[in-house]
PDB file of C-alpha atoms in Angstrom:
ATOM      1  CA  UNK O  59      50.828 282.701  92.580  1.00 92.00           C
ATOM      2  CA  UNK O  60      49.615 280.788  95.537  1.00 97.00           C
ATOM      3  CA  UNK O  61      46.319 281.501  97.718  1.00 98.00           C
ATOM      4  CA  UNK O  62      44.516 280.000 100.352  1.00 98.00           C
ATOM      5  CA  UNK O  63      40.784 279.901  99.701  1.00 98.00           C
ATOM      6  CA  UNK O  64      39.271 279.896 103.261  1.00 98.00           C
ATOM      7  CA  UNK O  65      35.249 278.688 102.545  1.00 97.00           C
ATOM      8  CA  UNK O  66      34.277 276.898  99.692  1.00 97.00           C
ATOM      9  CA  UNK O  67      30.427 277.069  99.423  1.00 95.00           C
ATOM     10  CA  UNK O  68      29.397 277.617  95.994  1.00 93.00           C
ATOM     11  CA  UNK O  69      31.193 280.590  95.588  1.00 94.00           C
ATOM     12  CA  UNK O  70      34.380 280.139  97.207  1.00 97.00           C
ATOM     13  CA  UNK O  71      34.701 276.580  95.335  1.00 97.00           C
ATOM     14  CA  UNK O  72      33.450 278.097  91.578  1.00 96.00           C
ATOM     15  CA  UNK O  73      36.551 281.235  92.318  1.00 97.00           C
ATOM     16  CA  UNK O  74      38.972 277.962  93.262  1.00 98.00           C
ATOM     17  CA  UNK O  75      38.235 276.292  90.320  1.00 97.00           C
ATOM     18  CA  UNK O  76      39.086 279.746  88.196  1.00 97.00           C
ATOM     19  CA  UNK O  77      42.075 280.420  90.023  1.00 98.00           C
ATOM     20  CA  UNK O  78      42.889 276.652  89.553  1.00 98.00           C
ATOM     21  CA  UNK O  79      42.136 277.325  85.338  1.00 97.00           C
ATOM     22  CA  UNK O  80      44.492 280.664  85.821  1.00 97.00           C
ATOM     23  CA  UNK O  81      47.576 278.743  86.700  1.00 97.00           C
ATOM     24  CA  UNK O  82      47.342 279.607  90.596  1.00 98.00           C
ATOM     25  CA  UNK O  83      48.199 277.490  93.074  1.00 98.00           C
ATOM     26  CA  UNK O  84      45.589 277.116  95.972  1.00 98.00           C
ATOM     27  CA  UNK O  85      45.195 275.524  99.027  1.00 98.00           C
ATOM     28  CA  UNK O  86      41.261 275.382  99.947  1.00 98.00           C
ATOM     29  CA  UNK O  87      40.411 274.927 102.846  1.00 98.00           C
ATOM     30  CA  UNK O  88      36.664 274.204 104.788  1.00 97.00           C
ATOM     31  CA  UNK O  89      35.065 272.954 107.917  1.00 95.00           C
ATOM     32  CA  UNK O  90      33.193 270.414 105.535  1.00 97.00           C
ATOM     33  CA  UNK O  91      35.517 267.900 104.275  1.00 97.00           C
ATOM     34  CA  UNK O  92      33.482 267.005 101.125  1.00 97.00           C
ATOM     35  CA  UNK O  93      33.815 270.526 100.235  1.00 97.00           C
ATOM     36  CA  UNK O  94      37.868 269.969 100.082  1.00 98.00           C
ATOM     37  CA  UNK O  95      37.522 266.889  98.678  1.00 98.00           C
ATOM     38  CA  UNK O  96      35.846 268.534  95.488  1.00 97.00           C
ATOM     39  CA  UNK O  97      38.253 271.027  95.077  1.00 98.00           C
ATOM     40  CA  UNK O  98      41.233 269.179  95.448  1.00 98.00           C
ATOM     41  CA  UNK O  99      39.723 266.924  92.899  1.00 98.00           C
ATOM     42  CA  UNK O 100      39.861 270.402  90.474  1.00 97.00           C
ATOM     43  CA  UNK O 101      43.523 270.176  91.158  1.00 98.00           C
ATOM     44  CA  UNK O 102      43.744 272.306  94.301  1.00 98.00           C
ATOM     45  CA  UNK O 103      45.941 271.624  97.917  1.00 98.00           C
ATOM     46  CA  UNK O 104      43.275 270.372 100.391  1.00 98.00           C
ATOM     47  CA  UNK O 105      43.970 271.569 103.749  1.00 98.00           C
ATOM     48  CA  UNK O 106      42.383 269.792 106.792  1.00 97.00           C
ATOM     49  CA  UNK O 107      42.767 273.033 109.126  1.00 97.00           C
ATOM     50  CA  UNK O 108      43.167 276.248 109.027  1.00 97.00           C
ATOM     51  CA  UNK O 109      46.751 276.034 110.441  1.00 97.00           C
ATOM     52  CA  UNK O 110      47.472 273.680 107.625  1.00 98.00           C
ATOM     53  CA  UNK O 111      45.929 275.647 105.140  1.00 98.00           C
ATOM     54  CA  UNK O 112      48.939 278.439 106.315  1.00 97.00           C
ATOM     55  CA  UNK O 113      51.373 276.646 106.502  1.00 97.00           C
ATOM     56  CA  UNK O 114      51.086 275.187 103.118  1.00 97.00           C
ATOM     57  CA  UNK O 115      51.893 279.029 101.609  1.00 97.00           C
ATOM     58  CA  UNK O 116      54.819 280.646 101.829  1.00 94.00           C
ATOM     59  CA  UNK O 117      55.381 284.220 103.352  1.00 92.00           C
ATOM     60  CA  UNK O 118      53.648 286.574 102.449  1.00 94.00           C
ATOM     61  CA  UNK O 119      50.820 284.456 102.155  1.00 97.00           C
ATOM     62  CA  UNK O 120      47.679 286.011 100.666  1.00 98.00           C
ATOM     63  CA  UNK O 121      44.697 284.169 102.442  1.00 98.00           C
ATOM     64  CA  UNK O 122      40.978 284.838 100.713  1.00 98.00           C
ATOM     65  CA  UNK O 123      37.740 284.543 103.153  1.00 98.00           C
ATOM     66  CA  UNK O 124      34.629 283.232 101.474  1.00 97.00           C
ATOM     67  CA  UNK O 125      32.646 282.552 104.570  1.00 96.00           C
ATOM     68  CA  UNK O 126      29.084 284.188 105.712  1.00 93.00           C
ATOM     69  CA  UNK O 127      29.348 287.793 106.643  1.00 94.00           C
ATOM     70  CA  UNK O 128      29.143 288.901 110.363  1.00 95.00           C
ATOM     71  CA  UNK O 129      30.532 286.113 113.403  1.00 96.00           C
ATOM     72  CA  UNK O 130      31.498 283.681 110.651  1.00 97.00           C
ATOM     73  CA  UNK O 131      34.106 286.301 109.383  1.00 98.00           C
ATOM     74  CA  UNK O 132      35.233 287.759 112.914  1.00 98.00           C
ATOM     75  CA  UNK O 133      35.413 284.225 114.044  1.00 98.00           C
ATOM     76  CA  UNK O 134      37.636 283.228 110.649  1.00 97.00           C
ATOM     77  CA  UNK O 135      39.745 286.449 111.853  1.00 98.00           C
ATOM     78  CA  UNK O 136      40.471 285.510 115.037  1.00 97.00           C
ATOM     79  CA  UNK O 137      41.745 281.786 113.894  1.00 97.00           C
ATOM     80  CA  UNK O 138      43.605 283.495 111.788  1.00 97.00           C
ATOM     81  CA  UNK O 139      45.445 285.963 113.607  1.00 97.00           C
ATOM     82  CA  UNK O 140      48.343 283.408 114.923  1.00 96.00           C
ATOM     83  CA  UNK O 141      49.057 282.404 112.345  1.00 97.00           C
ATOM     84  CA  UNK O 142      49.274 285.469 109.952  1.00 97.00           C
ATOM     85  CA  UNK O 143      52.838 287.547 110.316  1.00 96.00           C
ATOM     86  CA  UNK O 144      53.116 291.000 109.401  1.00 97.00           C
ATOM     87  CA  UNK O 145      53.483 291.602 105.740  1.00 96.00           C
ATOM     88  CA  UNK O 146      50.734 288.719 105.040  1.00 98.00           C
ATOM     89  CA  UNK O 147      47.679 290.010 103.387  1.00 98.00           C
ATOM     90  CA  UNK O 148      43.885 288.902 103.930  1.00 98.00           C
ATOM     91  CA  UNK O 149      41.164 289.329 101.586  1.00 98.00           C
ATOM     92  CA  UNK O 150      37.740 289.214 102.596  1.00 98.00           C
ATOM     93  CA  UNK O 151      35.283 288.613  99.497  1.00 97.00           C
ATOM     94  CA  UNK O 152      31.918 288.383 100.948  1.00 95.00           C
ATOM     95  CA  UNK O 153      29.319 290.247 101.564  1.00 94.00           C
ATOM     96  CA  UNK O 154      30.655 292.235 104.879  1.00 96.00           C
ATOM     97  CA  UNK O 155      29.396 295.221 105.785  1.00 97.00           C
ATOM     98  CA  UNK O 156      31.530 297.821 105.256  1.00 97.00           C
ATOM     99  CA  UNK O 157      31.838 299.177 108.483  1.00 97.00           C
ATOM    100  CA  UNK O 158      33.241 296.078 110.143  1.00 98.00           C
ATOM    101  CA  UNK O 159      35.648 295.814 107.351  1.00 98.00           C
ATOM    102  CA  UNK O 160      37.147 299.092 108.340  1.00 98.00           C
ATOM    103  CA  UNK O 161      37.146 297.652 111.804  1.00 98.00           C
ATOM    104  CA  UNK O 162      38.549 294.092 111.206  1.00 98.00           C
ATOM    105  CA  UNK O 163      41.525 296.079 109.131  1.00 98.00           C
ATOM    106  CA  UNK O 164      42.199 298.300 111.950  1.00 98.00           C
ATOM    107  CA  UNK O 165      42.372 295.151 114.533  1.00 97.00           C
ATOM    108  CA  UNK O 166      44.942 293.203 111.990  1.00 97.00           C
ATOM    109  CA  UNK O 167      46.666 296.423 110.902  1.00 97.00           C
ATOM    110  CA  UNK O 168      48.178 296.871 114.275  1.00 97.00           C
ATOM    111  CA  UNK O 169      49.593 293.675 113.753  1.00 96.00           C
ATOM    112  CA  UNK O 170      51.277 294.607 109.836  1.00 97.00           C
ATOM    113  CA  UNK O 171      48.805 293.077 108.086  1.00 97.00           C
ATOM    114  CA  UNK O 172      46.893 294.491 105.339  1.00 98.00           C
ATOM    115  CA  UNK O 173      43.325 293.926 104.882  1.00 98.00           C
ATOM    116  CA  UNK O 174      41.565 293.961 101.612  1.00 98.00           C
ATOM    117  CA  UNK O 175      37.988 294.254 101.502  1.00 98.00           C
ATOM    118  CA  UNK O 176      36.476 292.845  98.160  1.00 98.00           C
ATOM    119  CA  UNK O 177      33.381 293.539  96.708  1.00 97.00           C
ATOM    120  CA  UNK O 178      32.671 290.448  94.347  1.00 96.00           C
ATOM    121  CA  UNK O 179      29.686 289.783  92.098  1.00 94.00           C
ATOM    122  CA  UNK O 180      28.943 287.469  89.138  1.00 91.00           C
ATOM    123  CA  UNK O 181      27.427 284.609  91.315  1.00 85.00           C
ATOM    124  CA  UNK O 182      27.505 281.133  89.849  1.00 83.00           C
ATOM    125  CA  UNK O 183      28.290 282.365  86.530  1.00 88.00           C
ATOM    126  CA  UNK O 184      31.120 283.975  87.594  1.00 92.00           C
ATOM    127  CA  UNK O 185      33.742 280.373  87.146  1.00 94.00           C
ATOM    128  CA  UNK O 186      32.810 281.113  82.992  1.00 93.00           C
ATOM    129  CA  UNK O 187      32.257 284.275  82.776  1.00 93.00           C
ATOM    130  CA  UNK O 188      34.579 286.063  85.375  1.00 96.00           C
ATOM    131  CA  UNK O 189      33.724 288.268  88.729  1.00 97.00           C
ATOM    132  CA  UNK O 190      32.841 291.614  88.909  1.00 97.00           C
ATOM    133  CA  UNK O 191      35.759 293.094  91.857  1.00 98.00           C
ATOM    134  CA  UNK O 192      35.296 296.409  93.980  1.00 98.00           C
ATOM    135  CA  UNK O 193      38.179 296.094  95.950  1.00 98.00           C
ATOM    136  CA  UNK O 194      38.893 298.523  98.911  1.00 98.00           C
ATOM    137  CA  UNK O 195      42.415 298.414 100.722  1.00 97.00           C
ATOM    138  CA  UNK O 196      46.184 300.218 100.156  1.00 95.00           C
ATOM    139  CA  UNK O 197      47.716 300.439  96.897  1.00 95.00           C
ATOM    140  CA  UNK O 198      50.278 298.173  97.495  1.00 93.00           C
ATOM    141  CA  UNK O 199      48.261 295.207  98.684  1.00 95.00           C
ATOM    142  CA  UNK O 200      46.522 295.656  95.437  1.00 94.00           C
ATOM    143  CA  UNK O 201      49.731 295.620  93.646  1.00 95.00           C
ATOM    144  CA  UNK O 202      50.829 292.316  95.270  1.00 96.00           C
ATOM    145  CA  UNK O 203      47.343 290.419  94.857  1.00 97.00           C
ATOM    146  CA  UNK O 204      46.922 291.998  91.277  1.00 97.00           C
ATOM    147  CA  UNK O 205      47.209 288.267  89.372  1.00 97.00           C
ATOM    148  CA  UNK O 206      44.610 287.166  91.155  1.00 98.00           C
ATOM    149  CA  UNK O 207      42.641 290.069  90.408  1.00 98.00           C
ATOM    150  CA  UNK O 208      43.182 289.601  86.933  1.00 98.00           C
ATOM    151  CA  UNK O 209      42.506 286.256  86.537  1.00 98.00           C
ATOM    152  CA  UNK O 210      39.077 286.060  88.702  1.00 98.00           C
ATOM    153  CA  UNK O 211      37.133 289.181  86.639  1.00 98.00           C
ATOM    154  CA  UNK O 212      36.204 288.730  82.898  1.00 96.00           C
ATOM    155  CA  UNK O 213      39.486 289.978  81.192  1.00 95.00           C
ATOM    156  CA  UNK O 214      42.629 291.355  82.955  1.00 96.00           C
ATOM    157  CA  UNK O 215      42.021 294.484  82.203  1.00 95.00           C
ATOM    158  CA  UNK O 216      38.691 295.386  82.836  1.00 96.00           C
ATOM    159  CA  UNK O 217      35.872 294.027  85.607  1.00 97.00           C
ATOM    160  CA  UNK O 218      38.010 294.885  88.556  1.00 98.00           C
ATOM    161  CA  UNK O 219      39.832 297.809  90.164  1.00 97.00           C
ATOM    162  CA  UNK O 220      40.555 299.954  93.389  1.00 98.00           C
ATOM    163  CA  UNK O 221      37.841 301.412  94.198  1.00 98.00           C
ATOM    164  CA  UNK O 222      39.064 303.301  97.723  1.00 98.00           C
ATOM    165  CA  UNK O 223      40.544 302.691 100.889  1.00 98.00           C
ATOM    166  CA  UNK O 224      39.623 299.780 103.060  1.00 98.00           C
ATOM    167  CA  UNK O 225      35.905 299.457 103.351  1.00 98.00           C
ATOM    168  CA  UNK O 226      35.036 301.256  99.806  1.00 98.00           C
ATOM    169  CA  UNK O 227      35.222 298.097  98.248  1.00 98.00           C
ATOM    170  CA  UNK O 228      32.436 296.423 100.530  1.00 98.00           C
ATOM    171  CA  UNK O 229      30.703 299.940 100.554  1.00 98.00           C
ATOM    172  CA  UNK O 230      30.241 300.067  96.314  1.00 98.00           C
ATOM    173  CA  UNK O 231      29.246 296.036  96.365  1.00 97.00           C
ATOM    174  CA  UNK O 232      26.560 296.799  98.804  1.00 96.00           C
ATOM    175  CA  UNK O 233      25.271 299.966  96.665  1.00 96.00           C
ATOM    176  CA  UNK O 234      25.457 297.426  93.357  1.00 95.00           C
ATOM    177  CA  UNK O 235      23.234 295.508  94.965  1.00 92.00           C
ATOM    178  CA  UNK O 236      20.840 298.072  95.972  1.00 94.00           C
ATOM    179  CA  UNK O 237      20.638 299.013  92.918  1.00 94.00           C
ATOM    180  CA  UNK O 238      20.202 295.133  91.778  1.00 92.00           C
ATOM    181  CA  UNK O 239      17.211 295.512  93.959  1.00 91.00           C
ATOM    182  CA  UNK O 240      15.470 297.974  92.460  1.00 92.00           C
ATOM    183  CA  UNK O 241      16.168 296.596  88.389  1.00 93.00           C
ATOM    184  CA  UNK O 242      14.418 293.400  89.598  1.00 90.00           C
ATOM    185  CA  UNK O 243      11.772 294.664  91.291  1.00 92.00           C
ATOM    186  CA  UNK O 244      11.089 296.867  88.139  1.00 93.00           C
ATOM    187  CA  UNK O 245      11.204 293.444  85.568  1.00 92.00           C
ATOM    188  CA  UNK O 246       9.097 291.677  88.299  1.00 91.00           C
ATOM    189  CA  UNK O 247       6.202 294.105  88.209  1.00 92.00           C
ATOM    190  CA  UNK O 248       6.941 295.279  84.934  1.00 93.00           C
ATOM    191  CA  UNK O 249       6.506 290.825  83.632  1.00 92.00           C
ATOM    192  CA  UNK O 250       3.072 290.934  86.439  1.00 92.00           C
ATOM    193  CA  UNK O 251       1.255 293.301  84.581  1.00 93.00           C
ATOM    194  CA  UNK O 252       1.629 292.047  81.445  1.00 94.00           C
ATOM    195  CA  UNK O 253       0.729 288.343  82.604  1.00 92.00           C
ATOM    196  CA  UNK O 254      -2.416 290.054  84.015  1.00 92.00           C
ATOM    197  CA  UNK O 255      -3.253 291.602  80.358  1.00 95.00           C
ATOM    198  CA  UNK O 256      -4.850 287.886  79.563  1.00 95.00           C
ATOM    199  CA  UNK O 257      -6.688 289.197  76.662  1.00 96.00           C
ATOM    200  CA  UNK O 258      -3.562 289.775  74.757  1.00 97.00           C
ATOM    201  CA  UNK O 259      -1.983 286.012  75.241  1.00 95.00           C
ATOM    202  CA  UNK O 260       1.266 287.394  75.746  1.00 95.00           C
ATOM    203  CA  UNK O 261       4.389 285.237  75.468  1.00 94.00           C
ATOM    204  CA  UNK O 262       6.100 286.658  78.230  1.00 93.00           C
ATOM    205  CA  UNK O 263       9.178 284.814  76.973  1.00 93.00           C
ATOM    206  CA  UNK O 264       9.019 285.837  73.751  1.00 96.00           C
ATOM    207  CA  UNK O 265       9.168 289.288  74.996  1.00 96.00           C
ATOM    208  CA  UNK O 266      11.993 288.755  76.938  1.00 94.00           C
ATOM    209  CA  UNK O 267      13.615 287.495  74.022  1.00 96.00           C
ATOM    210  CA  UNK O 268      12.728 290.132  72.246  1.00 97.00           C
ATOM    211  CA  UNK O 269      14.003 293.172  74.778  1.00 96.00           C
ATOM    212  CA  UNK O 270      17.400 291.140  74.894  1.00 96.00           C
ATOM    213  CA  UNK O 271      18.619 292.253  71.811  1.00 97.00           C
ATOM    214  CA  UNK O 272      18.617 296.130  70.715  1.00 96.00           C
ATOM    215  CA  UNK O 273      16.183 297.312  73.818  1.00 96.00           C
ATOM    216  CA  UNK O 274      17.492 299.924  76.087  1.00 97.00           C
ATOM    217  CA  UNK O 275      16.439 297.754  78.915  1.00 96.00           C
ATOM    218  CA  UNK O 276      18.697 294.790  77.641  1.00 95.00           C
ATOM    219  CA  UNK O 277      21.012 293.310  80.207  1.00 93.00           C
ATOM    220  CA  UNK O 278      22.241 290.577  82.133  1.00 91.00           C
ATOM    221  CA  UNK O 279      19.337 289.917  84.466  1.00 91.00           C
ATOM    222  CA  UNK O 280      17.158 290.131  81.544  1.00 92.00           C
ATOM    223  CA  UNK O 281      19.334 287.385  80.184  1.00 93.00           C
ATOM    224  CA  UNK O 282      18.864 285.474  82.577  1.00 89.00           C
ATOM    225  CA  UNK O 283      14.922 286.335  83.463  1.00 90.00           C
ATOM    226  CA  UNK O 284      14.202 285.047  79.659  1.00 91.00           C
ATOM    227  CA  UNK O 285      16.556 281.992  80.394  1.00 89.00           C
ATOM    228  CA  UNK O 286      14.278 281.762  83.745  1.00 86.00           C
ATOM    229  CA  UNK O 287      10.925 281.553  81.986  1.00 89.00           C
ATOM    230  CA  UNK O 288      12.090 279.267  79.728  1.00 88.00           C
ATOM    231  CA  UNK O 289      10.528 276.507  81.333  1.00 79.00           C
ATOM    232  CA  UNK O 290       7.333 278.038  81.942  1.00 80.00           C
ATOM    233  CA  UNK O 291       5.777 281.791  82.615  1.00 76.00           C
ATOM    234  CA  UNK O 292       2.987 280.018  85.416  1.00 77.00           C
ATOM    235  CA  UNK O 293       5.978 279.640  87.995  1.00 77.00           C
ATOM    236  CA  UNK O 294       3.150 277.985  90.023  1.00 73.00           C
ATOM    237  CA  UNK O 295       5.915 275.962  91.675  1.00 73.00           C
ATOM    238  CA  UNK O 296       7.639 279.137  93.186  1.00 73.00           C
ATOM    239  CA  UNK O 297       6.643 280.189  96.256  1.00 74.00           C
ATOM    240  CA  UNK O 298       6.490 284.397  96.289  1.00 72.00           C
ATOM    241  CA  UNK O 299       8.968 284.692  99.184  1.00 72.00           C
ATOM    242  CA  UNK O 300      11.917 287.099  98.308  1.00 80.00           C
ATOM    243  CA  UNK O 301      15.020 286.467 100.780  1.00 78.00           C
ATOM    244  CA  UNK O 302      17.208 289.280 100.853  1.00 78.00           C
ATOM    245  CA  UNK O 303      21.514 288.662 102.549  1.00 77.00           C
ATOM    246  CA  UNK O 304      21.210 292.482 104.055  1.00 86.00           C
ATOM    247  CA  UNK O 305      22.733 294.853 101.424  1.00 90.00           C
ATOM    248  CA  UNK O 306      19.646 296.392 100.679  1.00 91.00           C
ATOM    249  CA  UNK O 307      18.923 296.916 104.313  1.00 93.00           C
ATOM    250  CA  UNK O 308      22.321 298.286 104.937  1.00 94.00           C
ATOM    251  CA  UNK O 309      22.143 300.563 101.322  1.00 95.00           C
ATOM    252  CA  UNK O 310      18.405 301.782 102.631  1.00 94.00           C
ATOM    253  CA  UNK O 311      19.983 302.455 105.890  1.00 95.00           C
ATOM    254  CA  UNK O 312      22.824 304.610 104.471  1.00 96.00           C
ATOM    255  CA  UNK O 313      21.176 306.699 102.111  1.00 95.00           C
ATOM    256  CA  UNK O 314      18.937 307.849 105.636  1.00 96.00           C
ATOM    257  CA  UNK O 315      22.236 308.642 107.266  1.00 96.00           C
ATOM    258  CA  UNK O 316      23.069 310.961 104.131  1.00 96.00           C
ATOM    259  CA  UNK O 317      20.117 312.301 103.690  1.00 96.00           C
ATOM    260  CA  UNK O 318      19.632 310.901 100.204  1.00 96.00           C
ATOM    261  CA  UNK O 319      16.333 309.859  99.003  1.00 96.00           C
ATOM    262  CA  UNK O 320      16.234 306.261  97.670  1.00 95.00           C
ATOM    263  CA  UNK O 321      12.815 305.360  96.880  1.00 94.00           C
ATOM    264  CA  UNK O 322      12.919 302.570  94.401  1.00 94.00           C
ATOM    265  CA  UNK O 323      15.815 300.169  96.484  1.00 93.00           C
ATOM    266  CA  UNK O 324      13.828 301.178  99.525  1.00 94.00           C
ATOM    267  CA  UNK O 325      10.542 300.144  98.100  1.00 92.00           C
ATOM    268  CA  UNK O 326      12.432 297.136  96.302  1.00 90.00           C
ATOM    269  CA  UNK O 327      13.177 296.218 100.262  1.00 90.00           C
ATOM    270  CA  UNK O 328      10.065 296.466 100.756  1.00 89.00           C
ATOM    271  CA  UNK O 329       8.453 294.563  98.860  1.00 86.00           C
ATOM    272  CA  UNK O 330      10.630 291.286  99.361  1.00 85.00           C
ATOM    273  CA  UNK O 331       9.827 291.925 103.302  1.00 84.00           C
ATOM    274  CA  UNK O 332       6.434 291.914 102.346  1.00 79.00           C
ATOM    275  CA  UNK O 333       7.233 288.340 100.239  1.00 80.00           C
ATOM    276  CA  UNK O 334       7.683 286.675 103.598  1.00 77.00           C
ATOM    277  CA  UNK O 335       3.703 287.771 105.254  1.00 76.00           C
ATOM    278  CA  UNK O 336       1.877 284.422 104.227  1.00 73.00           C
ATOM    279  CA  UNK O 337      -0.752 285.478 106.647  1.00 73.00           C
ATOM    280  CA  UNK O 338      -0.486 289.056 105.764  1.00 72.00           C
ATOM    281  CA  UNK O 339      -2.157 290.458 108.992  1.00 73.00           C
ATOM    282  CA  UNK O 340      -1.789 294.517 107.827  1.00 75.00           C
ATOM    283  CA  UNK O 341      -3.981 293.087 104.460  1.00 74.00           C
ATOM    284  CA  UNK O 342      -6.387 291.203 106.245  1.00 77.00           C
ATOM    285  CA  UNK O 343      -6.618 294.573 108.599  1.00 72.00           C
ATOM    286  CA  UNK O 344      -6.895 296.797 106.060  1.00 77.00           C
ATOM    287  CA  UNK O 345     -10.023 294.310 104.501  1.00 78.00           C
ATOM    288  CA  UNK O 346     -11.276 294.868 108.156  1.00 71.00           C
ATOM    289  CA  UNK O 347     -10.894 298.748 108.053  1.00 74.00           C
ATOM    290  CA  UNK O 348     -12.905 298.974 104.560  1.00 77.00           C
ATOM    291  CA  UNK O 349     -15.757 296.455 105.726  1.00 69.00           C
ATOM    292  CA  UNK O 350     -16.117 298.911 108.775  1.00 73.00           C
ATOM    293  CA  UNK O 351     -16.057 302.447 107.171  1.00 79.00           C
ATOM    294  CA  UNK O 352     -17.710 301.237 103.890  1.00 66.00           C
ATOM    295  CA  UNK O 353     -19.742 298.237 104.303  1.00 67.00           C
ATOM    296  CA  UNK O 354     -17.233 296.630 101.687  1.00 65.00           C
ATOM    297  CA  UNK O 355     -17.330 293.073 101.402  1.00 72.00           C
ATOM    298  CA  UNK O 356     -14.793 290.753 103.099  1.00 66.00           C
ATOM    299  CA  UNK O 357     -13.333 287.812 101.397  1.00 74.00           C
ATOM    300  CA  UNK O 358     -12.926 284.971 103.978  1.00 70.00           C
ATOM    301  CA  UNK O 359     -11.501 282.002 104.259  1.00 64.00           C
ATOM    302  CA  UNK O 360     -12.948 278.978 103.927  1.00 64.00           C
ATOM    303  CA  UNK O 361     -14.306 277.383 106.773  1.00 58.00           C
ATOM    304  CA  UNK O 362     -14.354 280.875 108.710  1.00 54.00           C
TER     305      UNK O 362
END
């Protein structure tokens, strides 16, 4: 089957070279030419535009975004749109929110062609082990881009599936990742205090090891928090700043609008926004606040 592969950062280039390892046929395309240049080394069509990229496929074409959510996708859209005929389908498998993937399909609908919204997870492991797809979008879109499904999550028949109409695919990726919030925060604090136990000497790797096999907490971020610490528990070299690409924001945000109480991702949130303080004013107020109402002592910097 052939696809173009519009955006290929790390992502977009490891799903290529899958694709490419499935018997596919793309065409990648990307604004940075060494970014073509790698894939069509993998055995895929370089493309030097976006036209090109198009017209390399024949109708219907099936066209698959890997590019930044927000402008970079509505911007990818409206490039697009000329060039697309009705019956083409275009598959967005980022990290949009869901809401403006129910808009972008309405916009291309009009013009007969279907959107699929696509959920994907497995990050850079995914080119070995396979992707995780929530796909949102009609039934027979799905039908049509099913191969590709197949061959891009772990086995053909299980990893992906239909999750809903357009924008329930982007909707259950950014819930995943809420919850992927809140299991790392928990293994994070959960690793802190026992690093903090110093009387015990405890090989925090060891235990990791340990819990991989036969605990109930066993699972793939485990796997790969022992495979993290393998080089060292101190992590004195890592900076505590937690960046977060907005699903949590967006989950935290949804769960107010349904009145459903979501204390762990929202404190998960939380706590990577509170990563990025290096001068940590509200701490160094709160020090203030004690020093005043208690006569507590204040730690101070150097120099001060």
């Amino acid at each position: 089957m052939d696809i173009a592969m519009i955006g290929l950062g790390k992502m977009g280039a490891f799903m290529t070279e899958r694709l490419l390892n499935g018997g596919h046929r793309v065409v990648g395309y990307d604004h940075n030419p060494e970014a073509v240049a790698r894939v069509v080394a993998k055995g895929a069509v370089g493309a030097a535009s976006l036209p090109e990229a198009v017209a390399a496929l024949e109708p219907a074409r099936i066209v698959w975004m890997m590019v930044p959510a927000g402008d970079p996708v509505d911007q990818t859209i409206a490039a697009l749109m000329p060039l697309l005929h009705a019956g083409d389908i275009l598959i967005d498998g980022g990290n949009s929110y869901y809401k403006d993937s129910i808009r972008r399909a309405a916009t291309v609908g009009q013009h007969g062609i279907h959107y699929v919204d696509c959920g994907t997870s497995g990050g850079v492991w995914g080119l070995a082990e396979g992707y995780s797809l929530m796909i949102g979008g009609d039934e027979s879109a799905l039908v049509k881009c099913a191969p590709i499904f197949e061959t891009l999550a772990p086995d053909p028949e299980r990893g992906w599936g239909r999750v809903g109409p357009v924008g329930a695919g982007h909707f259950v990726k950014m819930i995943h990742n809420g919850i992927e919030y809140g299991m790392m925060q928990a293994f994070a604090e959960g690793f802190s205090i026992m690093k903090h136990k110093t009387e015990f000497h405890l090989d925090l790797q060891e235990i990791a090891e340990i819990w991989r096999h036969g605990s109930v907490v066993r699972s793939w971020l485990l796997d790969l928090t022992a495979r993290a610490l393998e080089g060292g528990t101190s992590l004195e070299n890592i900076r505590p700043w937690v960046s977060d690409s907005g699903e949590g924001r967006w989950t935290v945000a949804e769960a107010i609008d349904l009145n459903v109480p979501a204390p762990v991702i929202t404190h998960s949130l939380l706590q990577r926004l509170r990563s990025r303080d290096e001068e940590s004013y509200a701490d160094r107020l709160l020090a203030v606040m004690r020093e005043q109402f208690g006569g507590h002592a204040v730690k101070r910097e150097e120099g001060a």
